[in-house]
Coordinates of C-alpha atoms in Angstrom, one line a residue:
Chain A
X967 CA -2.4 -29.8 19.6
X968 CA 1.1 -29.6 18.8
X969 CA 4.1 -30.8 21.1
X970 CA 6.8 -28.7 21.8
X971 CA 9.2 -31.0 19.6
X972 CA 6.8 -31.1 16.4
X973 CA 6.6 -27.0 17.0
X974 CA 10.8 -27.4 16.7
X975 CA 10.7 -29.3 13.7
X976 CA 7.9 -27.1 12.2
X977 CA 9.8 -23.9 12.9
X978 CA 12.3 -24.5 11.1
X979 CA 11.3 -25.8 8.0
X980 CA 8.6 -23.0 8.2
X981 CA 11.5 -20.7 8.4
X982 CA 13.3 -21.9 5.1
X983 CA 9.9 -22.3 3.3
X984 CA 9.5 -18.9 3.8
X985 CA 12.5 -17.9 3.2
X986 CA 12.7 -19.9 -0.3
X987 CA 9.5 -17.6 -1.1
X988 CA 11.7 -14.1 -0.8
X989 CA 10.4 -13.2 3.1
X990 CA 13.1 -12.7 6.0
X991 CA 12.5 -14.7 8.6
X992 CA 15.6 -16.6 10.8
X993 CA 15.7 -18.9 14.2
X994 CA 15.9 -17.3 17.2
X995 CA 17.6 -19.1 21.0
X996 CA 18.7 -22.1 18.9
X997 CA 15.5 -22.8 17.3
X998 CA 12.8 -21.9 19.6
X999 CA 11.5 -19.3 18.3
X1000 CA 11.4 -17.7 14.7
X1001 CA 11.4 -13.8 13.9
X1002 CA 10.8 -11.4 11.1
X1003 CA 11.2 -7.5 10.6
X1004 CA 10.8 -5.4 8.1
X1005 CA 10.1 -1.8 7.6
X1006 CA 5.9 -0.3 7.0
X1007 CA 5.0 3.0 5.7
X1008 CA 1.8 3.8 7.2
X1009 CA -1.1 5.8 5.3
X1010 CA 0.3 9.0 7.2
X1011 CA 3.8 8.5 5.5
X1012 CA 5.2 7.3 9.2
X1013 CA 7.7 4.6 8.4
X1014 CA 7.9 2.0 11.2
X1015 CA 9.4 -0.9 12.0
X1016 CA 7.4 -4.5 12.4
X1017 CA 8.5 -7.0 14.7
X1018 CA 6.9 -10.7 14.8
X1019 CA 8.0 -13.4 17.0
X1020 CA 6.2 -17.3 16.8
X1021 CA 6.3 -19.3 19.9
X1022 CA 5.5 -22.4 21.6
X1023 CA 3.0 -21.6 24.5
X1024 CA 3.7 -24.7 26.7
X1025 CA 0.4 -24.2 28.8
X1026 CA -1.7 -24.2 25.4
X1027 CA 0.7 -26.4 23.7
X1028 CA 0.4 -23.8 20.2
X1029 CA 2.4 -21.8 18.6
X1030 CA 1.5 -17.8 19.5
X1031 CA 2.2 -14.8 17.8
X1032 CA 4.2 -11.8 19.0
X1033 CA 4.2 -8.6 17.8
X1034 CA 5.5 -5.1 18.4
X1035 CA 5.7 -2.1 15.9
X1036 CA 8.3 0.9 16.7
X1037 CA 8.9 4.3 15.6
X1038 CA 12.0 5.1 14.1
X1039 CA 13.8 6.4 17.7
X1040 CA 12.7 2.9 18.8
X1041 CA 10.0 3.6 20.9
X1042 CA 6.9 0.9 20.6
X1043 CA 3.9 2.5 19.1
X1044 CA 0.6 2.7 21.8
X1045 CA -2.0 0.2 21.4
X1046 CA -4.5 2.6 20.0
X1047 CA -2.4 3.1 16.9
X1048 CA -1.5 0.0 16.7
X1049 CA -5.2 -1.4 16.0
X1050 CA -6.4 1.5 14.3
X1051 CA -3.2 2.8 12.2
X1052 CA -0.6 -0.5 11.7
X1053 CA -3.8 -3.1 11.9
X1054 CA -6.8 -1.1 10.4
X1055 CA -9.2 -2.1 12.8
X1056 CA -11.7 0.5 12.4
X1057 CA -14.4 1.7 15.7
X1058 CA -16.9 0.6 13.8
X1059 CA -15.9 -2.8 13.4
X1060 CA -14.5 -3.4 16.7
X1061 CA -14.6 -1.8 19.9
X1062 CA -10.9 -1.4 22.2
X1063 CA -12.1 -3.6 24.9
X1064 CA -13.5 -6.1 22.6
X1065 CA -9.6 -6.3 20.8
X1066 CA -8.0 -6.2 24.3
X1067 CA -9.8 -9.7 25.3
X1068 CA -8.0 -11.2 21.9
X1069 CA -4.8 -9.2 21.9
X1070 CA -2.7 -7.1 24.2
X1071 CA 0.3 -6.6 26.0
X1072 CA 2.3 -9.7 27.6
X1073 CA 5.6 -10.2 28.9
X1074 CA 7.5 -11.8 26.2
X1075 CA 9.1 -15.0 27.9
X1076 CA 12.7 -14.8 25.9
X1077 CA 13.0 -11.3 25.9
X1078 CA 11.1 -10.0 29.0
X1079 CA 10.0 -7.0 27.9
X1080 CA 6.0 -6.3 27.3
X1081 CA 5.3 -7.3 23.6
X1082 CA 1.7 -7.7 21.9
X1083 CA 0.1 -11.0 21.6
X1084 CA -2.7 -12.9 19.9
X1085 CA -3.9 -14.6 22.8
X1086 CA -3.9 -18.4 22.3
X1087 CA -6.8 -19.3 24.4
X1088 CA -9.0 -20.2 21.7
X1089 CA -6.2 -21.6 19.0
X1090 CA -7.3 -25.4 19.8
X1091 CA -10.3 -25.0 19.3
X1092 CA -9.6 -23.0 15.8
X1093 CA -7.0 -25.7 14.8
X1094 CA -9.4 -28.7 15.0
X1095 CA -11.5 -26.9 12.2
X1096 CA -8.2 -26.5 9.9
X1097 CA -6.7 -29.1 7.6
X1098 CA -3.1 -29.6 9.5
X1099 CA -2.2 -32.7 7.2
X1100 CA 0.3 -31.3 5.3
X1101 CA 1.7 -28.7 8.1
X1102 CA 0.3 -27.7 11.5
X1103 CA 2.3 -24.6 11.6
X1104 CA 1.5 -23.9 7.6
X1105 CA -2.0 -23.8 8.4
X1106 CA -1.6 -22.4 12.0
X1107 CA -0.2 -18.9 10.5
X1108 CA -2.4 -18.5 7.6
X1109 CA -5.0 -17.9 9.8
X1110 CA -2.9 -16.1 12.8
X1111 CA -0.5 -14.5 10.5
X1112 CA -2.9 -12.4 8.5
X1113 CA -4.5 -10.9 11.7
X1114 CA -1.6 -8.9 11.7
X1115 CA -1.2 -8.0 8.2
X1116 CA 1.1 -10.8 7.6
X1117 CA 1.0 -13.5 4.6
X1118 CA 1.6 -16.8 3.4
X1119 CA 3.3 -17.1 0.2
X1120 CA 1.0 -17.8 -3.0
X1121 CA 3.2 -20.7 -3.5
X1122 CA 2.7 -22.4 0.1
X1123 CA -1.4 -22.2 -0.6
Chain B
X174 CA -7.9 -23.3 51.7
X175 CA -7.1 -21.6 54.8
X176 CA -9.2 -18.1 55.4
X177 CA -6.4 -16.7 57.7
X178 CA -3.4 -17.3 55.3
X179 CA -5.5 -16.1 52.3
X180 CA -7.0 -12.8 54.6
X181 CA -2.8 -12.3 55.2
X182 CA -1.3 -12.2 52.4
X183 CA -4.3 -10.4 50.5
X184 CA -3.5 -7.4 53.4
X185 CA 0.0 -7.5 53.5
X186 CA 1.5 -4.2 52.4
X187 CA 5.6 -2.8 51.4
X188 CA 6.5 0.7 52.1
X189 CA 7.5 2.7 49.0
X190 CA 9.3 5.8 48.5
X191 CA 8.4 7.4 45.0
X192 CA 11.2 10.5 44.2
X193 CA 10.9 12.4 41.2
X194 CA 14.6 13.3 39.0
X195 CA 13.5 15.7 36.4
X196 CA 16.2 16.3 33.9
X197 CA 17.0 20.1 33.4
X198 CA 14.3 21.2 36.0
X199 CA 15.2 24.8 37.5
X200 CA 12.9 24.6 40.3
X201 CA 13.4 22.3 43.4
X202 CA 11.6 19.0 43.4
X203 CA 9.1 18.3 45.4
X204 CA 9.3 16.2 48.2
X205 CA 9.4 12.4 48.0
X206 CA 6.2 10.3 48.3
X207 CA 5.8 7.6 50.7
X208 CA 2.8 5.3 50.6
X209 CA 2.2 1.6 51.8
X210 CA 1.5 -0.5 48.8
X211 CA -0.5 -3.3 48.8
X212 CA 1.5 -6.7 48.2
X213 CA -1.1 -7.8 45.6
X214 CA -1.5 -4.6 43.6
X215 CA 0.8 -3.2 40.8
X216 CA 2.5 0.0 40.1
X217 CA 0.3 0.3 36.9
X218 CA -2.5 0.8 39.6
X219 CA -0.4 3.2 42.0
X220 CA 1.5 5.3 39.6
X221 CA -1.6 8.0 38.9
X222 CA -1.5 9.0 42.9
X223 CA 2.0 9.9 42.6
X224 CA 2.2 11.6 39.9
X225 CA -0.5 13.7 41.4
X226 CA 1.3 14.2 44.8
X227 CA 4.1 15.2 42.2
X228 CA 1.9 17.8 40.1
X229 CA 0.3 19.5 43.3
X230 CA 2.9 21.5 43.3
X231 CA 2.4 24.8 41.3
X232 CA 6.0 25.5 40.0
X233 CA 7.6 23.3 37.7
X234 CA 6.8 21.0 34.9
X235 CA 4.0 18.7 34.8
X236 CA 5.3 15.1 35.1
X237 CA 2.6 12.9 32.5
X238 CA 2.2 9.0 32.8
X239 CA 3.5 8.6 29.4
X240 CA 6.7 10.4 29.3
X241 CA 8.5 9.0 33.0
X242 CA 9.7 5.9 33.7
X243 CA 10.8 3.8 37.6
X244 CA 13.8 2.8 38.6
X245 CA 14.6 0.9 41.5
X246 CA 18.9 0.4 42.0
X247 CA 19.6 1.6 38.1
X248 CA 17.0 -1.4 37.2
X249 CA 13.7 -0.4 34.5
X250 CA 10.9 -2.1 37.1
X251 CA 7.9 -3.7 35.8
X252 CA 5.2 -2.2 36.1
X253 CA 2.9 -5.3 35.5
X254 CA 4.3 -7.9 38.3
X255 CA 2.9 -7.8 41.1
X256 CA 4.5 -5.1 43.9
X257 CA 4.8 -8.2 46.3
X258 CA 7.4 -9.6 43.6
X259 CA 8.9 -6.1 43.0
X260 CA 9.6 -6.5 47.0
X261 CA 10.9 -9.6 46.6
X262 CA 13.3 -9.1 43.8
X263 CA 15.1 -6.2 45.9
X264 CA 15.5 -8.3 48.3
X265 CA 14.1 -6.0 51.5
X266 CA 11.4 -8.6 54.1
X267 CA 14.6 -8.9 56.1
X268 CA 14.7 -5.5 57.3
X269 CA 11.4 -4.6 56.2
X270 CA 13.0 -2.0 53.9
X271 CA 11.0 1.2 51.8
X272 CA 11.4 -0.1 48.4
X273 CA 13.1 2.9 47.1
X274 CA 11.3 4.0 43.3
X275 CA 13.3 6.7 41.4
X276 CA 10.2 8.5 39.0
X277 CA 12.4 9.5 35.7
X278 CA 11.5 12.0 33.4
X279 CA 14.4 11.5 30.6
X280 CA 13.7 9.1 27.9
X281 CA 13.1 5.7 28.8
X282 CA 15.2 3.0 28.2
X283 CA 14.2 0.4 25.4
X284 CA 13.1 -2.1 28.1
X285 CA 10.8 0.1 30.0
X286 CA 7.1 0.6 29.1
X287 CA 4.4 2.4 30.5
X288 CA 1.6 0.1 31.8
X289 CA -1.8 1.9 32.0
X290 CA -4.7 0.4 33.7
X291 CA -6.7 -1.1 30.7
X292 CA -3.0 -2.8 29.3
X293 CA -2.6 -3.7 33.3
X294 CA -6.3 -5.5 33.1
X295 CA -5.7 -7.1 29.7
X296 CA -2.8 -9.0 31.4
X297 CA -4.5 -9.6 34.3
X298 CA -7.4 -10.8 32.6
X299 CA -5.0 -13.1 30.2
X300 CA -3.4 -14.5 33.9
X301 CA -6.9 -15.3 35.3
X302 CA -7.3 -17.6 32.0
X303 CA -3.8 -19.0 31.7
X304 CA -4.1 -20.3 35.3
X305 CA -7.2 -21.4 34.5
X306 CA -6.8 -24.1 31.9
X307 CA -3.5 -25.1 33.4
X308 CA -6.3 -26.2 36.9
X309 CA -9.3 -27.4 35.0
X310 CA -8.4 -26.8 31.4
X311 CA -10.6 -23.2 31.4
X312 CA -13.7 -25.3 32.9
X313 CA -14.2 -23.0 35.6
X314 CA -13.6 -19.3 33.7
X315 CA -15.3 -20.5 30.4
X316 CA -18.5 -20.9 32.8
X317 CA -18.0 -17.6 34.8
X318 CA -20.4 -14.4 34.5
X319 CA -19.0 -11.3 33.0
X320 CA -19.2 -9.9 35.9
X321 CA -17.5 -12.0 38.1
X322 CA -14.1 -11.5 36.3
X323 CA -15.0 -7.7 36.6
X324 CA -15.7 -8.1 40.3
X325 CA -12.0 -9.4 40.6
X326 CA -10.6 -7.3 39.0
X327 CA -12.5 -4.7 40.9
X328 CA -11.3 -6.1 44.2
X329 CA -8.2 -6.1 42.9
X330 CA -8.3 -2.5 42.2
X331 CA -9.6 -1.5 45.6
X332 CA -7.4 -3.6 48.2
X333 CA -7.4 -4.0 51.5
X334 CA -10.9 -3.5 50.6
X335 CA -12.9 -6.2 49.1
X336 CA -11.3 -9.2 50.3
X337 CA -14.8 -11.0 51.2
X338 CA -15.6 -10.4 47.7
X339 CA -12.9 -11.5 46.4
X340 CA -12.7 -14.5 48.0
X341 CA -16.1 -15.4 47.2
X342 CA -14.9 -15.6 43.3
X343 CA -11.1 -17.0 44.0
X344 CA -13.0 -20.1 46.0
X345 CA -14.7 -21.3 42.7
X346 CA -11.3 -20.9 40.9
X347 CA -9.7 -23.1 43.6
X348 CA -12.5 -25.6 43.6
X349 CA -12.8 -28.4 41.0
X350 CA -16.2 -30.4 40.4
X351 CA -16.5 -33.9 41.6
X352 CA -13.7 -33.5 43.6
X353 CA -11.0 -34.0 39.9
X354 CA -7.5 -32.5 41.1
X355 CA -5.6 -30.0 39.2
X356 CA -4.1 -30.8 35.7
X357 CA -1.4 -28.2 36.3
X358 CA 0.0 -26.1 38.6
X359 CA 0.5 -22.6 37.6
X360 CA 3.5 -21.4 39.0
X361 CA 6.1 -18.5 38.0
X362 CA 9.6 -18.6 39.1
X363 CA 11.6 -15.2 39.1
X364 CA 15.2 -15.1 38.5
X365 CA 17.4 -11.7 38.6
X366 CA 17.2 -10.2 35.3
X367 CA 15.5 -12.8 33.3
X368 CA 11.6 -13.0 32.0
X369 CA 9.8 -15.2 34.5
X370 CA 9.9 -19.1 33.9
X371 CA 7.2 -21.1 33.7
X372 CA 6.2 -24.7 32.5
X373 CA 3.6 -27.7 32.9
X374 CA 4.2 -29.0 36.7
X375 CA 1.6 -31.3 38.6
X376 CA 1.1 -31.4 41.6
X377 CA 1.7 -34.7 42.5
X378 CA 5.0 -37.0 41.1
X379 CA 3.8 -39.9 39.2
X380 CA 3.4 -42.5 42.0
X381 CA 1.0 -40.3 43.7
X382 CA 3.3 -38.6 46.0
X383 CA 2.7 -34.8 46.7
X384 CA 5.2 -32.4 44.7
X385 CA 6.9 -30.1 46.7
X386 CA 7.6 -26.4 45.9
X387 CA 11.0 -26.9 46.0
X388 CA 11.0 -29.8 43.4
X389 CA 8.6 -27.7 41.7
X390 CA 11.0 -24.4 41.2
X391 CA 13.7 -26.8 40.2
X392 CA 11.6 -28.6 37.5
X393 CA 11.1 -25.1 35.8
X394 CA 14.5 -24.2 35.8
X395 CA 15.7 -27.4 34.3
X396 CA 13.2 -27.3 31.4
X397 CA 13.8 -23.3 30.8
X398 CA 17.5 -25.0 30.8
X399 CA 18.8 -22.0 32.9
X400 CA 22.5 -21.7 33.0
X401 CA 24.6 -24.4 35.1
X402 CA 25.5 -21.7 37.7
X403 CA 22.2 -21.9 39.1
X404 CA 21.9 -25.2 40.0
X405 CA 25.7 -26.1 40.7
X406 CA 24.9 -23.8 43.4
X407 CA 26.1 -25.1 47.0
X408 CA 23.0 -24.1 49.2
X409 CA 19.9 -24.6 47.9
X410 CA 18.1 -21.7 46.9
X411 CA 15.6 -19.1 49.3
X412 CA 12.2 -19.3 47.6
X413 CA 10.8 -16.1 48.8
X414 CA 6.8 -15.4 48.3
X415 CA 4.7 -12.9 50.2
X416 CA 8.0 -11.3 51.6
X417 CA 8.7 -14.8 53.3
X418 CA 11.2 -18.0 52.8
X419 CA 9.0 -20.9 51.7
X420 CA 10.0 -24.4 53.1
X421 CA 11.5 -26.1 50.4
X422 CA 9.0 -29.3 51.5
X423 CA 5.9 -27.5 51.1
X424 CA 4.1 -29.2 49.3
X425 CA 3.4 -27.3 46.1
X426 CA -0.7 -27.4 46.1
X427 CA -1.0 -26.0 49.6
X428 CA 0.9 -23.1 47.7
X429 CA -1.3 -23.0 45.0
X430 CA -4.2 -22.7 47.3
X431 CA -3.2 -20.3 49.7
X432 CA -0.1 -18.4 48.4
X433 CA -1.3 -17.6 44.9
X434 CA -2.0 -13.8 43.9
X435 CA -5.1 -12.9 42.6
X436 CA -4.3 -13.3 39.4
X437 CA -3.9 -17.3 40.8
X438 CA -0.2 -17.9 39.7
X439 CA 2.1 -18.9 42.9
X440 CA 4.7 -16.4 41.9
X441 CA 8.1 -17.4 43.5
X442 CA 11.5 -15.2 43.2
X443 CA 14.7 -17.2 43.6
X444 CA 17.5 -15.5 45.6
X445 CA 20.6 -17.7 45.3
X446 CA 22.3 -17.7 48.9
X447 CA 25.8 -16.5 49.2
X448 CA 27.7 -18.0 51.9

């Protein structure tokens, strides 16, 4: 668990350790929330742009990942390219409906329009088996960040 | 909780009027579709009967879930909140008003997006579970069948059908065992323009009294720390749920119990009075 200071604190020095390390993340609403974008080239040759957000969830008291990947005219890709094209998911490995009960569609609370997010449900549970010592969010997005194709610095590990 | 309030609110229907603006069409449109919408229901769930009653016709284009979008007084509506909020928001019990949806075929704006039924379930689903660890910290939904979150969701597919079984499955989620009380409330505030606002409110103060709603909507806006307009208001707010003005006094879990959707969230919008 994780309080909504501590989440604050954690925010921003995940921010500039990231930052130090060459990716482009910056604080958001005067701290409470951190975001990142950059540009992907999918296998097709589409180029897209990626959009992460991390909050605070104050029912679940964690921080949550949202996402959102748009075409170049701005328009948010559909949930079925999402998974299989930006994510890689394959049909094989996991059905739609079994991805919709771990990620989907929410309203995003700052910017109230529908967003795609990790569903935090389960993220105490996941936390208690992870080593937080040294940071809670540190270790929070190396295991949330890379279900989305995103990474930790080499340097961070 | 009360059977008659619940069996109320869970048939309580708005009058809609769904008109179609084509950009560029040659052809006349067709005529406007009126329906009564269930209060509990969403516009992700009504949209396909319109656009049928749209594409009956056997001139002009084809108008396709994915490329339209609904306006309601120049405002991108949200096709995932409950129509009962929609209602609210426009402000129209008063009069008892047709909610008045334009269907857009041009490109949407940036803050529209299409909501089909298996995103509008997802949510839905996510709701059910969010209000349930904010009760009993997920006690009750971690032990629920399968099917029994199916079965709500079913019921809330096919209203004013269904309310027996749906009330069969949203009296376990009001219930608690050995009589605990509610951690949390959950409770969503709506102000004009804004995402909802939510946060961890109990439903009693800490020397045991009961919370009221009213205390309760004004602990949310203080910690989303809303601008100082709202509360250096003069008259205290109208708290409007179900198309009526809740008492400020009422005390906040009689709300939870018998004015939550289905999704169990007390949604509440805020209409600042003008005097």
């Amino acid at each position: 668990m994780l309080t909504e200071q501590q989440f604050r604190d954690e925010i921003r020095g995940f921010v500039d350790k990231m930052n130090e390390n060459n990716f482009h993340w910056q604080l958001k609403e005067i701290g409470k929330y951190a975001r990142e974008t950059h540009l992907k080239t999918l296998s097709d040759g589409r180029v897209i742009t990626s959009e992460t957000h991390i909050l605070y969830n104050s029912t679940y008291q964690v921080p949550t990942i949202w996402f959102n990947f748009f075409e170049n005219n701005g328009s948010p890709l559909p949930f079925r390219t999402v998974i299989r094209d930006v994510l890689n998911i394959s049909e094989t490995e996991e059905s739609e409906a079994s991805i919709r009960s771990r990620i989907s569609h929410y309203e995003h609370p700052f910017m109230g329009v529908l967003y795609y997010n990790i569903h935090p449900c389960n993220t105490s549970n996941i936390m208690k088996e992870l080593n937080t010592d040294r940071s809670y969010l540190m270790s929070w997005f190396s295991v949330y960040g890379q279900q989305i194709g995103l990474k930790l610095p080499d340097r961070v590990l | 909780m009360d059977y008659e309030v619940c069996r109320k609110v869970w048939e309580s229907h708005v009058p809609c009027q769904f008109t179609l603006q084509s950009s560029g069409g040659t052809h006349g449109e067709p005529l406007p579709f009126y329906t009564m919408l269930p209060r509990f229901s969403y516009l992700a769930l009504a949209i396909q009967k319109v656009l049928s009653s749209f594409n009956r016709r056997d001139d002009g284009e084809k108008v396709h879930s994915d490329k339209m979008w609904l306006e309601h007084n120049g405002i991108p509506l949200k096709m995932y909140i409950p129509i009962g909020v929609i209602y609210d928001q426009a402000n129209l019990s008063e009069n008892d008003s047709i909610l008045e949806i334009i269907v857009r075929t041009s490109q949407p704006p940036p803050q529209f997006q299409m909501v089909d039924r298996d995103m509008m379930e997802a949510m839905f689903m996510q709701n059910i579970k969010e209000a349930d660890y904010l009760k009993t910290k997920a006690e009750i939904t971690k032990n629920m069948m399968k099917d029994e979150s199916a079965q709500l969701w079913r019921s809330v597919c096919n209203i004013p059908d269904n309310f027996d079984e749906f009330w069969t499955i949203v009296q376990k989620l009001m219930e608690t065992s050995e009589g605990n009380e509610f951690a949390h409330i959950p409770l969503r505030v709506y102000v004009k323009n804004q995402a909802f606002k939510q946060a961890l409110i109990t439903a009693k103060h800490p020397d045991g009294s009961l919370r009221t709603i009213g205390e309760a909507v004004s602990d949310v806006l203080s910690s989303s720390s809303s601008s100082s307009t709202d509360s250096q208001s003069e008259h205290p707010p109208r708290l409007i749920s179900h198309g009526i003005d809740i008492p400020h006094h009422t005390p906040l879990i009689f709300a939870a119990k018998n004015l939550s959707y289905p999704d169990n969230f007390i949604h509440v919008v805020l209409l600042l009075v003008v005097p």
